[in-house]
Amino acid sequence: MALTKADMAENLFIQMGLNKLEARDLVDAFFAEISQTLVAGEVVKLSGFGNFQLLDKHSRPGRNPKTGEKVTISARRVATFRAGNKLRERIDTTQRIRAAVEAVDA
Amino acid sequence: MTRSELIERLAQAQTNLTPEDVDLAVREILEHMSVTLAAGSRVEIRGFGSFALHHRPARIGRNPRTGEEVVVEERYTPRFRPGKLLRDRIIAAIQ
């Protein structure tokens, strides 16, 4: 099951004792603030987690995958995420342990 | 915007939580997302986007300096896919 904002708010209630309304508002504000910053064209650097950056893309030829029709994909800006070293190392460690456990079970 | 700036901005907008609480809560949210991703589960925030692990199979690579062949072990990398609302807002902002 994927982690959602409701799960995060519940976690703040359990871990910190925030009341459920405060917890929900803060989780909403957290993502709203990051979104607004990216919309304003500013990068977001969350140490220990990762960076959200913006990439400006030129227009390019493409095709409508449904009809095969040629279309021009307009110039656009997209948000990208690059995980920080700490997060990447945690993922590596956890997944290595999981792979080792699976190898033993097999 | 850095994490401490994010905490400051959230604390200014919050009336009923102390800046210390906001600081703790932001760390807690990031920790929750990190643990979830490390365990291989997805994070899904409607309108914002989703995070998931992508598998990179083991491959034969080369040390670019020496040309020597080396085995690059399989690994998982976190991927972020922006949600439709965020994508549209970012594009609208530059038009």
mmCIF file with all atom_site columns, C-alpha atoms in Angstrom:
data_model
loop_
_atom_site.group_PDB
_atom_site.id
_atom_site.type_symbol
_atom_site.label_atom_id
_atom_site.label_alt_id
_atom_site.label_comp_id
_atom_site.label_asym_id
_atom_site.label_entity_id
_atom_site.label_seq_id
_atom_site.pdbx_PDB_ins_code
_atom_site.Cartn_x
_atom_site.Cartn_y
_atom_site.Cartn_z
_atom_site.occupancy
_atom_site.B_iso_or_equiv
_atom_site.pdbx_formal_charge
_atom_site.auth_seq_id
_atom_site.auth_comp_id
_atom_site.auth_asym_id
_atom_site.auth_atom_id
_atom_site.pdbx_PDB_model_num
ATOM 1   C CA . MET A 1 1   ? 0.000  0.000   0.000   1.00 0.00 ? 1   MET A CA 1
ATOM 2   C CA . ALA A 1 2   ? 1.325  3.370   -1.006  1.00 0.00 ? 2   ALA A CA 1
ATOM 3   C CA . LEU A 1 3   ? 2.031  6.023   1.618   1.00 0.00 ? 3   LEU A CA 1
ATOM 4   C CA . THR A 1 4   ? -0.472 8.909   1.414   1.00 0.00 ? 4   THR A CA 1
ATOM 5   C CA . LYS A 1 5   ? -0.943 12.286  3.092   1.00 0.00 ? 5   LYS A CA 1
ATOM 6   C CA . ALA A 1 6   ? -3.515 10.684  5.413   1.00 0.00 ? 6   ALA A CA 1
ATOM 7   C CA . ASP A 1 7   ? -0.872 8.164   6.588   1.00 0.00 ? 7   ASP A CA 1
ATOM 8   C CA . MET A 1 8   ? 1.628  10.985  7.180   1.00 0.00 ? 8   MET A CA 1
ATOM 9   C CA . ALA A 1 9   ? -0.892 12.967  9.229   1.00 0.00 ? 9   ALA A CA 1
ATOM 10  C CA . GLU A 1 10  ? -1.728 9.847   11.258  1.00 0.00 ? 10  GLU A CA 1
ATOM 11  C CA . ASN A 1 11  ? 1.997  9.332   11.875  1.00 0.00 ? 11  ASN A CA 1
ATOM 12  C CA . LEU A 1 12  ? 2.369  12.935  13.174  1.00 0.00 ? 12  LEU A CA 1
ATOM 13  C CA . PHE A 1 13  ? -0.564 12.293  15.500  1.00 0.00 ? 13  PHE A CA 1
ATOM 14  C CA . ILE A 1 14  ? 1.047  9.080   16.822  1.00 0.00 ? 14  ILE A CA 1
ATOM 15  C CA . GLN A 1 15  ? 4.672  10.288  16.985  1.00 0.00 ? 15  GLN A CA 1
ATOM 16  C CA . MET A 1 16  ? 4.161  13.885  18.108  1.00 0.00 ? 16  MET A CA 1
ATOM 17  C CA . GLY A 1 17  ? 0.672  14.031  19.509  1.00 0.00 ? 17  GLY A CA 1
ATOM 18  C CA . LEU A 1 18  ? -0.429 16.747  17.085  1.00 0.00 ? 18  LEU A CA 1
ATOM 19  C CA . ASN A 1 19  ? -4.184 16.757  16.882  1.00 0.00 ? 19  ASN A CA 1
ATOM 20  C CA . LYS A 1 20  ? -5.553 15.305  13.678  1.00 0.00 ? 20  LYS A CA 1
ATOM 21  C CA . LEU A 1 21  ? -6.621 18.631  12.204  1.00 0.00 ? 21  LEU A CA 1
ATOM 22  C CA . GLU A 1 22  ? -3.218 20.253  12.861  1.00 0.00 ? 22  GLU A CA 1
ATOM 23  C CA . ALA A 1 23  ? -1.441 17.210  11.486  1.00 0.00 ? 23  ALA A CA 1
ATOM 24  C CA . ARG A 1 24  ? -3.514 17.191  8.306   1.00 0.00 ? 24  ARG A CA 1
ATOM 25  C CA . ASP A 1 25  ? -3.065 20.939  7.789   1.00 0.00 ? 25  ASP A CA 1
ATOM 26  C CA . LEU A 1 26  ? 0.681  20.706  8.232   1.00 0.00 ? 26  LEU A CA 1
ATOM 27  C CA . VAL A 1 27  ? 1.071  17.821  5.775   1.00 0.00 ? 27  VAL A CA 1
ATOM 28  C CA . ASP A 1 28  ? -1.068 19.752  3.258   1.00 0.00 ? 28  ASP A CA 1
ATOM 29  C CA . ALA A 1 29  ? 1.003  22.904  3.817   1.00 0.00 ? 29  ALA A CA 1
ATOM 30  C CA . PHE A 1 30  ? 4.245  20.944  3.430   1.00 0.00 ? 30  PHE A CA 1
ATOM 31  C CA . PHE A 1 31  ? 3.405  19.792  -0.094  1.00 0.00 ? 31  PHE A CA 1
ATOM 32  C CA . ALA A 1 32  ? 1.687  23.084  -1.004  1.00 0.00 ? 32  ALA A CA 1
ATOM 33  C CA . GLU A 1 33  ? 4.824  25.040  -0.049  1.00 0.00 ? 33  GLU A CA 1
ATOM 34  C CA . ILE A 1 34  ? 7.113  22.767  -2.088  1.00 0.00 ? 34  ILE A CA 1
ATOM 35  C CA . SER A 1 35  ? 4.714  22.993  -5.060  1.00 0.00 ? 35  SER A CA 1
ATOM 36  C CA . GLN A 1 36  ? 4.482  26.788  -4.879  1.00 0.00 ? 36  GLN A CA 1
ATOM 37  C CA . THR A 1 37  ? 8.249  27.111  -4.714  1.00 0.00 ? 37  THR A CA 1
ATOM 38  C CA . LEU A 1 38  ? 8.675  24.930  -7.820  1.00 0.00 ? 38  LEU A CA 1
ATOM 39  C CA . VAL A 1 39  ? 5.889  26.801  -9.634  1.00 0.00 ? 39  VAL A CA 1
ATOM 40  C CA . ALA A 1 40  ? 7.765  30.039  -8.824  1.00 0.00 ? 40  ALA A CA 1
ATOM 41  C CA . GLY A 1 41  ? 10.828 28.564  -10.545 1.00 0.00 ? 41  GLY A CA 1
ATOM 42  C CA . GLU A 1 42  ? 12.903 27.978  -7.411  1.00 0.00 ? 42  GLU A CA 1
ATOM 43  C CA . VAL A 1 43  ? 14.655 24.665  -6.645  1.00 0.00 ? 43  VAL A CA 1
ATOM 44  C CA . VAL A 1 44  ? 13.913 22.847  -3.376  1.00 0.00 ? 44  VAL A CA 1
ATOM 45  C CA . LYS A 1 45  ? 16.793 21.233  -1.488  1.00 0.00 ? 45  LYS A CA 1
ATOM 46  C CA . LEU A 1 46  ? 15.791 18.976  1.377   1.00 0.00 ? 46  LEU A CA 1
ATOM 47  C CA . SER A 1 47  ? 18.988 17.762  3.015   1.00 0.00 ? 47  SER A CA 1
ATOM 48  C CA . GLY A 1 48  ? 18.932 14.073  3.871   1.00 0.00 ? 48  GLY A CA 1
ATOM 49  C CA . PHE A 1 49  ? 16.146 13.476  1.366   1.00 0.00 ? 49  PHE A CA 1
ATOM 50  C CA . GLY A 1 50  ? 16.874 15.002  -2.020  1.00 0.00 ? 50  GLY A CA 1
ATOM 51  C CA . ASN A 1 51  ? 16.549 17.940  -4.385  1.00 0.00 ? 51  ASN A CA 1
ATOM 52  C CA . PHE A 1 52  ? 13.683 18.980  -6.613  1.00 0.00 ? 52  PHE A CA 1
ATOM 53  C CA . GLN A 1 53  ? 14.982 20.767  -9.664  1.00 0.00 ? 53  GLN A CA 1
ATOM 54  C CA . LEU A 1 54  ? 13.460 22.299  -12.762 1.00 0.00 ? 54  LEU A CA 1
ATOM 55  C CA . LEU A 1 55  ? 14.342 21.391  -16.312 1.00 0.00 ? 55  LEU A CA 1
ATOM 56  C CA . ASP A 1 56  ? 13.498 23.634  -19.253 1.00 0.00 ? 56  ASP A CA 1
ATOM 57  C CA . LYS A 1 57  ? 12.784 21.619  -22.373 1.00 0.00 ? 57  LYS A CA 1
ATOM 58  C CA . HIS A 1 58  ? 12.686 22.857  -25.944 1.00 0.00 ? 58  HIS A CA 1
ATOM 59  C CA . SER A 1 59  ? 9.720  22.042  -28.158 1.00 0.00 ? 59  SER A CA 1
ATOM 60  C CA . ARG A 1 60  ? 10.234 18.815  -30.103 1.00 0.00 ? 60  ARG A CA 1
ATOM 61  C CA . PRO A 1 61  ? 8.392  16.691  -32.645 1.00 0.00 ? 61  PRO A CA 1
ATOM 62  C CA . GLY A 1 62  ? 6.342  13.843  -31.216 1.00 0.00 ? 62  GLY A CA 1
ATOM 63  C CA . ARG A 1 63  ? 3.422  11.606  -32.057 1.00 0.00 ? 63  ARG A CA 1
ATOM 64  C CA . ASN A 1 64  ? 0.038  11.062  -30.539 1.00 0.00 ? 64  ASN A CA 1
ATOM 65  C CA . PRO A 1 65  ? 0.499  7.471   -29.333 1.00 0.00 ? 65  PRO A CA 1
ATOM 66  C CA . LYS A 1 66  ? -3.195 6.727   -29.850 1.00 0.00 ? 66  LYS A CA 1
ATOM 67  C CA . THR A 1 67  ? -3.578 7.951   -33.439 1.00 0.00 ? 67  THR A CA 1
ATOM 68  C CA . GLY A 1 68  ? 0.049  7.966   -34.672 1.00 0.00 ? 68  GLY A CA 1
ATOM 69  C CA . GLU A 1 69  ? -0.513 11.567  -35.788 1.00 0.00 ? 69  GLU A CA 1
ATOM 70  C CA . LYS A 1 70  ? 2.521  13.870  -35.783 1.00 0.00 ? 70  LYS A CA 1
ATOM 71  C CA . VAL A 1 71  ? 2.302  16.675  -33.238 1.00 0.00 ? 71  VAL A CA 1
ATOM 72  C CA . THR A 1 72  ? 4.740  19.232  -31.874 1.00 0.00 ? 72  THR A CA 1
ATOM 73  C CA . ILE A 1 73  ? 5.352  18.915  -28.150 1.00 0.00 ? 73  ILE A CA 1
ATOM 74  C CA . SER A 1 74  ? 5.529  22.486  -26.893 1.00 0.00 ? 74  SER A CA 1
ATOM 75  C CA . ALA A 1 75  ? 8.449  23.894  -24.921 1.00 0.00 ? 75  ALA A CA 1
ATOM 76  C CA . ARG A 1 76  ? 7.875  23.222  -21.246 1.00 0.00 ? 76  ARG A CA 1
ATOM 77  C CA . ARG A 1 77  ? 9.357  23.152  -17.795 1.00 0.00 ? 77  ARG A CA 1
ATOM 78  C CA . VAL A 1 78  ? 9.309  19.949  -15.736 1.00 0.00 ? 78  VAL A CA 1
ATOM 79  C CA . ALA A 1 79  ? 10.100 19.194  -12.105 1.00 0.00 ? 79  ALA A CA 1
ATOM 80  C CA . THR A 1 80  ? 12.689 16.487  -11.476 1.00 0.00 ? 80  THR A CA 1
ATOM 81  C CA . PHE A 1 81  ? 13.839 14.841  -8.261  1.00 0.00 ? 81  PHE A CA 1
ATOM 82  C CA . ARG A 1 82  ? 17.313 13.646  -7.410  1.00 0.00 ? 82  ARG A CA 1
ATOM 83  C CA . ALA A 1 83  ? 17.634 11.638  -4.216  1.00 0.00 ? 83  ALA A CA 1
ATOM 84  C CA . GLY A 1 84  ? 20.372 12.717  -1.821  1.00 0.00 ? 84  GLY A CA 1
ATOM 85  C CA . ASN A 1 85  ? 23.250 10.454  -0.807  1.00 0.00 ? 85  ASN A CA 1
ATOM 86  C CA . LYS A 1 86  ? 21.716 9.607   2.554   1.00 0.00 ? 86  LYS A CA 1
ATOM 87  C CA . LEU A 1 87  ? 18.439 8.430   1.001   1.00 0.00 ? 87  LEU A CA 1
ATOM 88  C CA . ARG A 1 88  ? 20.225 6.501   -1.763  1.00 0.00 ? 88  ARG A CA 1
ATOM 89  C CA . GLU A 1 89  ? 22.424 4.739   0.780   1.00 0.00 ? 89  GLU A CA 1
ATOM 90  C CA . ARG A 1 90  ? 19.411 3.809   2.911   1.00 0.00 ? 90  ARG A CA 1
ATOM 91  C CA . ILE A 1 91  ? 17.633 2.369   -0.130  1.00 0.00 ? 91  ILE A CA 1
ATOM 92  C CA . ASP A 1 92  ? 20.764 0.431   -1.135  1.00 0.00 ? 92  ASP A CA 1
ATOM 93  C CA . THR A 1 93  ? 21.230 -1.012  2.343   1.00 0.00 ? 93  THR A CA 1
ATOM 94  C CA . THR A 1 94  ? 17.594 -2.008  2.830   1.00 0.00 ? 94  THR A CA 1
ATOM 95  C CA . GLN A 1 95  ? 17.275 -3.534  -0.614  1.00 0.00 ? 95  GLN A CA 1
ATOM 96  C CA . ARG A 1 96  ? 20.549 -5.456  -0.214  1.00 0.00 ? 96  ARG A CA 1
ATOM 97  C CA . ILE A 1 97  ? 19.316 -6.946  3.034   1.00 0.00 ? 97  ILE A CA 1
ATOM 98  C CA . ARG A 1 98  ? 16.019 -7.855  1.367   1.00 0.00 ? 98  ARG A CA 1
ATOM 99  C CA . ALA A 1 99  ? 17.852 -9.555  -1.538  1.00 0.00 ? 99  ALA A CA 1
ATOM 100 C CA . ALA A 1 100 ? 20.056 -11.477 0.927   1.00 0.00 ? 100 ALA A CA 1
ATOM 101 C CA . VAL A 1 101 ? 17.021 -12.637 2.937   1.00 0.00 ? 101 VAL A CA 1
ATOM 102 C CA . GLU A 1 102 ? 15.286 -13.754 -0.255  1.00 0.00 ? 102 GLU A CA 1
ATOM 103 C CA . ALA A 1 103 ? 18.394 -15.671 -1.323  1.00 0.00 ? 103 ALA A CA 1
ATOM 104 C CA . VAL A 1 104 ? 18.441 -17.520 2.026   1.00 0.00 ? 104 VAL A CA 1
ATOM 105 C CA . ASP A 1 105 ? 14.714 -18.303 1.829   1.00 0.00 ? 105 ASP A CA 1
ATOM 106 C CA . ALA A 1 106 ? 14.971 -19.645 -1.704  1.00 0.00 ? 106 ALA A CA 1
ATOM 107 C CA . MET B 2 1   ? 14.521 26.734  -0.767  1.00 0.00 ? 1   MET B CA 1
ATOM 108 C CA . THR B 2 2   ? 16.307 24.571  1.782   1.00 0.00 ? 2   THR B CA 1
ATOM 109 C CA . ARG B 2 3   ? 14.770 22.432  4.505   1.00 0.00 ? 3   ARG B CA 1
ATOM 110 C CA . SER B 2 4   ? 15.310 25.119  7.128   1.00 0.00 ? 4   SER B CA 1
ATOM 111 C CA . GLU B 2 5   ? 13.708 27.746  4.858   1.00 0.00 ? 5   GLU B CA 1
ATOM 112 C CA . LEU B 2 6   ? 10.768 25.403  4.283   1.00 0.00 ? 6   LEU B CA 1
ATOM 113 C CA . ILE B 2 7   ? 10.406 25.013  8.053   1.00 0.00 ? 7   ILE B CA 1
ATOM 114 C CA . GLU B 2 8   ? 10.548 28.818  8.508   1.00 0.00 ? 8   GLU B CA 1
ATOM 115 C CA . ARG B 2 9   ? 7.900  29.451  5.859   1.00 0.00 ? 9   ARG B CA 1
ATOM 116 C CA . LEU B 2 10  ? 5.606  26.785  7.303   1.00 0.00 ? 10  LEU B CA 1
ATOM 117 C CA . ALA B 2 11  ? 6.105  28.097  10.839  1.00 0.00 ? 11  ALA B CA 1
ATOM 118 C CA . GLN B 2 12  ? 5.163  31.630  9.758   1.00 0.00 ? 12  GLN B CA 1
ATOM 119 C CA . ALA B 2 13  ? 1.924  30.395  8.214   1.00 0.00 ? 13  ALA B CA 1
ATOM 120 C CA . GLN B 2 14  ? 1.060  28.231  11.239  1.00 0.00 ? 14  GLN B CA 1
ATOM 121 C CA . THR B 2 15  ? -0.640 29.905  14.155  1.00 0.00 ? 15  THR B CA 1
ATOM 122 C CA . ASN B 2 16  ? -1.187 27.005  16.542  1.00 0.00 ? 16  ASN B CA 1
ATOM 123 C CA . LEU B 2 17  ? 2.136  25.133  16.234  1.00 0.00 ? 17  LEU B CA 1
ATOM 124 C CA . THR B 2 18  ? 5.466  26.285  17.641  1.00 0.00 ? 18  THR B CA 1
ATOM 125 C CA . PRO B 2 19  ? 8.424  26.564  15.218  1.00 0.00 ? 19  PRO B CA 1
ATOM 126 C CA . GLU B 2 20  ? 9.975  23.626  17.122  1.00 0.00 ? 20  GLU B CA 1
ATOM 127 C CA . ASP B 2 21  ? 6.898  21.504  16.407  1.00 0.00 ? 21  ASP B CA 1
ATOM 128 C CA . VAL B 2 22  ? 6.995  22.451  12.720  1.00 0.00 ? 22  VAL B CA 1
ATOM 129 C CA . ASP B 2 23  ? 10.709 21.559  12.592  1.00 0.00 ? 23  ASP B CA 1
ATOM 130 C CA . LEU B 2 24  ? 10.050 18.148  14.186  1.00 0.00 ? 24  LEU B CA 1
ATOM 131 C CA . ALA B 2 25  ? 7.045  17.491  11.969  1.00 0.00 ? 25  ALA B CA 1
ATOM 132 C CA . VAL B 2 26  ? 8.953  18.277  8.753   1.00 0.00 ? 26  VAL B CA 1
ATOM 133 C CA . ARG B 2 27  ? 11.746 15.920  9.808   1.00 0.00 ? 27  ARG B CA 1
ATOM 134 C CA . GLU B 2 28  ? 9.136  13.291  10.676  1.00 0.00 ? 28  GLU B CA 1
ATOM 135 C CA . ILE B 2 29  ? 7.423  13.613  7.264   1.00 0.00 ? 29  ILE B CA 1
ATOM 136 C CA . LEU B 2 30  ? 10.762 13.276  5.410   1.00 0.00 ? 30  LEU B CA 1
ATOM 137 C CA . GLU B 2 31  ? 11.738 10.326  7.604   1.00 0.00 ? 31  GLU B CA 1
ATOM 138 C CA . HIS B 2 32  ? 8.392  8.613   6.932   1.00 0.00 ? 32  HIS B CA 1
ATOM 139 C CA . MET B 2 33  ? 8.837  9.033   3.172   1.00 0.00 ? 33  MET B CA 1
ATOM 140 C CA . SER B 2 34  ? 12.462 7.805   3.327   1.00 0.00 ? 34  SER B CA 1
ATOM 141 C CA . VAL B 2 35  ? 11.633 4.680   5.349   1.00 0.00 ? 35  VAL B CA 1
ATOM 142 C CA . THR B 2 36  ? 8.730  3.882   3.033   1.00 0.00 ? 36  THR B CA 1
ATOM 143 C CA . LEU B 2 37  ? 10.870 4.232   -0.097  1.00 0.00 ? 37  LEU B CA 1
ATOM 144 C CA . ALA B 2 38  ? 13.764 2.279   1.400   1.00 0.00 ? 38  ALA B CA 1
ATOM 145 C CA . ALA B 2 39  ? 11.343 -0.579  2.122   1.00 0.00 ? 39  ALA B CA 1
ATOM 146 C CA . GLY B 2 40  ? 10.317 -0.547  -1.534  1.00 0.00 ? 40  GLY B CA 1
ATOM 147 C CA . SER B 2 41  ? 6.844  0.972   -1.128  1.00 0.00 ? 41  SER B CA 1
ATOM 148 C CA . ARG B 2 42  ? 5.427  3.866   -3.108  1.00 0.00 ? 42  ARG B CA 1
ATOM 149 C CA . VAL B 2 43  ? 4.617  7.357   -1.845  1.00 0.00 ? 43  VAL B CA 1
ATOM 150 C CA . GLU B 2 44  ? 1.566  8.901   -3.533  1.00 0.00 ? 44  GLU B CA 1
ATOM 151 C CA . ILE B 2 45  ? 0.579  12.524  -2.999  1.00 0.00 ? 45  ILE B CA 1
ATOM 152 C CA . ARG B 2 46  ? -2.421 13.492  -5.085  1.00 0.00 ? 46  ARG B CA 1
ATOM 153 C CA . GLY B 2 47  ? -1.763 16.551  -7.244  1.00 0.00 ? 47  GLY B CA 1
ATOM 154 C CA . PHE B 2 48  ? 1.895  16.659  -6.201  1.00 0.00 ? 48  PHE B CA 1
ATOM 155 C CA . GLY B 2 49  ? 3.280  13.406  -7.535  1.00 0.00 ? 49  GLY B CA 1
ATOM 156 C CA . SER B 2 50  ? 4.478  9.939   -6.637  1.00 0.00 ? 50  SER B CA 1
ATOM 157 C CA . PHE B 2 51  ? 7.777  8.375   -5.628  1.00 0.00 ? 51  PHE B CA 1
ATOM 158 C CA . ALA B 2 52  ? 8.665  4.768   -6.382  1.00 0.00 ? 52  ALA B CA 1
ATOM 159 C CA . LEU B 2 53  ? 11.772 2.610   -6.638  1.00 0.00 ? 53  LEU B CA 1
ATOM 160 C CA . HIS B 2 54  ? 12.961 1.618   -10.076 1.00 0.00 ? 54  HIS B CA 1
ATOM 161 C CA . HIS B 2 55  ? 15.107 -1.455  -10.501 1.00 0.00 ? 55  HIS B CA 1
ATOM 162 C CA . ARG B 2 56  ? 18.441 -1.124  -12.320 1.00 0.00 ? 56  ARG B CA 1
ATOM 163 C CA . PRO B 2 57  ? 19.651 -4.631  -13.210 1.00 0.00 ? 57  PRO B CA 1
ATOM 164 C CA . ALA B 2 58  ? 23.306 -5.596  -12.806 1.00 0.00 ? 58  ALA B CA 1
ATOM 165 C CA . ARG B 2 59  ? 25.383 -4.755  -15.864 1.00 0.00 ? 59  ARG B CA 1
ATOM 166 C CA . ILE B 2 60  ? 28.917 -4.835  -17.167 1.00 0.00 ? 60  ILE B CA 1
ATOM 167 C CA . GLY B 2 61  ? 30.317 -1.332  -17.054 1.00 0.00 ? 61  GLY B CA 1
ATOM 168 C CA . ARG B 2 62  ? 33.705 0.130   -17.729 1.00 0.00 ? 62  ARG B CA 1
ATOM 169 C CA . ASN B 2 63  ? 35.989 2.211   -15.626 1.00 0.00 ? 63  ASN B CA 1
ATOM 170 C CA . PRO B 2 64  ? 36.106 5.275   -17.872 1.00 0.00 ? 64  PRO B CA 1
ATOM 171 C CA . ARG B 2 65  ? 39.676 6.062   -16.858 1.00 0.00 ? 65  ARG B CA 1
ATOM 172 C CA . THR B 2 66  ? 41.266 2.652   -17.422 1.00 0.00 ? 66  THR B CA 1
ATOM 173 C CA . GLY B 2 67  ? 38.771 1.036   -19.813 1.00 0.00 ? 67  GLY B CA 1
ATOM 174 C CA . GLU B 2 68  ? 38.692 -1.947  -17.484 1.00 0.00 ? 68  GLU B CA 1
ATOM 175 C CA . GLU B 2 69  ? 35.436 -3.973  -17.364 1.00 0.00 ? 69  GLU B CA 1
ATOM 176 C CA . VAL B 2 70  ? 33.684 -3.965  -13.986 1.00 0.00 ? 70  VAL B CA 1
ATOM 177 C CA . VAL B 2 71  ? 30.441 -5.527  -12.787 1.00 0.00 ? 71  VAL B CA 1
ATOM 178 C CA . VAL B 2 72  ? 27.961 -2.855  -11.709 1.00 0.00 ? 72  VAL B CA 1
ATOM 179 C CA . GLU B 2 73  ? 25.681 -4.480  -9.144  1.00 0.00 ? 73  GLU B CA 1
ATOM 180 C CA . GLU B 2 74  ? 21.893 -4.283  -9.436  1.00 0.00 ? 74  GLU B CA 1
ATOM 181 C CA . ARG B 2 75  ? 20.397 -1.351  -7.606  1.00 0.00 ? 75  ARG B CA 1
ATOM 182 C CA . TYR B 2 76  ? 17.187 0.504   -6.926  1.00 0.00 ? 76  TYR B CA 1
ATOM 183 C CA . THR B 2 77  ? 16.845 4.206   -7.569  1.00 0.00 ? 77  THR B CA 1
ATOM 184 C CA . PRO B 2 78  ? 13.987 6.387   -6.369  1.00 0.00 ? 78  PRO B CA 1
ATOM 185 C CA . ARG B 2 79  ? 11.992 8.047   -9.144  1.00 0.00 ? 79  ARG B CA 1
ATOM 186 C CA . PHE B 2 80  ? 9.623  10.979  -8.787  1.00 0.00 ? 80  PHE B CA 1
ATOM 187 C CA . ARG B 2 81  ? 6.776  11.453  -11.214 1.00 0.00 ? 81  ARG B CA 1
ATOM 188 C CA . PRO B 2 82  ? 5.129  14.871  -10.855 1.00 0.00 ? 82  PRO B CA 1
ATOM 189 C CA . GLY B 2 83  ? 1.333  14.806  -10.601 1.00 0.00 ? 83  GLY B CA 1
ATOM 190 C CA . LYS B 2 84  ? -0.835 16.344  -13.305 1.00 0.00 ? 84  LYS B CA 1
ATOM 191 C CA . LEU B 2 85  ? -1.748 19.395  -11.220 1.00 0.00 ? 85  LEU B CA 1
ATOM 192 C CA . LEU B 2 86  ? 1.895  20.219  -10.439 1.00 0.00 ? 86  LEU B CA 1
ATOM 193 C CA . ARG B 2 87  ? 2.987  19.637  -14.066 1.00 0.00 ? 87  ARG B CA 1
ATOM 194 C CA . ASP B 2 88  ? 0.235  21.893  -15.377 1.00 0.00 ? 88  ASP B CA 1
ATOM 195 C CA . ARG B 2 89  ? 0.916  24.636  -12.823 1.00 0.00 ? 89  ARG B CA 1
ATOM 196 C CA . ILE B 2 90  ? 4.650  24.676  -13.607 1.00 0.00 ? 90  ILE B CA 1
ATOM 197 C CA . ILE B 2 91  ? 3.969  24.952  -17.349 1.00 0.00 ? 91  ILE B CA 1
ATOM 198 C CA . ALA B 2 92  ? 1.255  27.594  -16.867 1.00 0.00 ? 92  ALA B CA 1
ATOM 199 C CA . ALA B 2 93  ? 3.632  29.704  -14.759 1.00 0.00 ? 93  ALA B CA 1
ATOM 200 C CA . ILE B 2 94  ? 6.117  30.166  -17.617 1.00 0.00 ? 94  ILE B CA 1
ATOM 201 C CA . GLN B 2 95  ? 3.513  31.017  -20.264 1.00 0.00 ? 95  GLN B CA 1
#
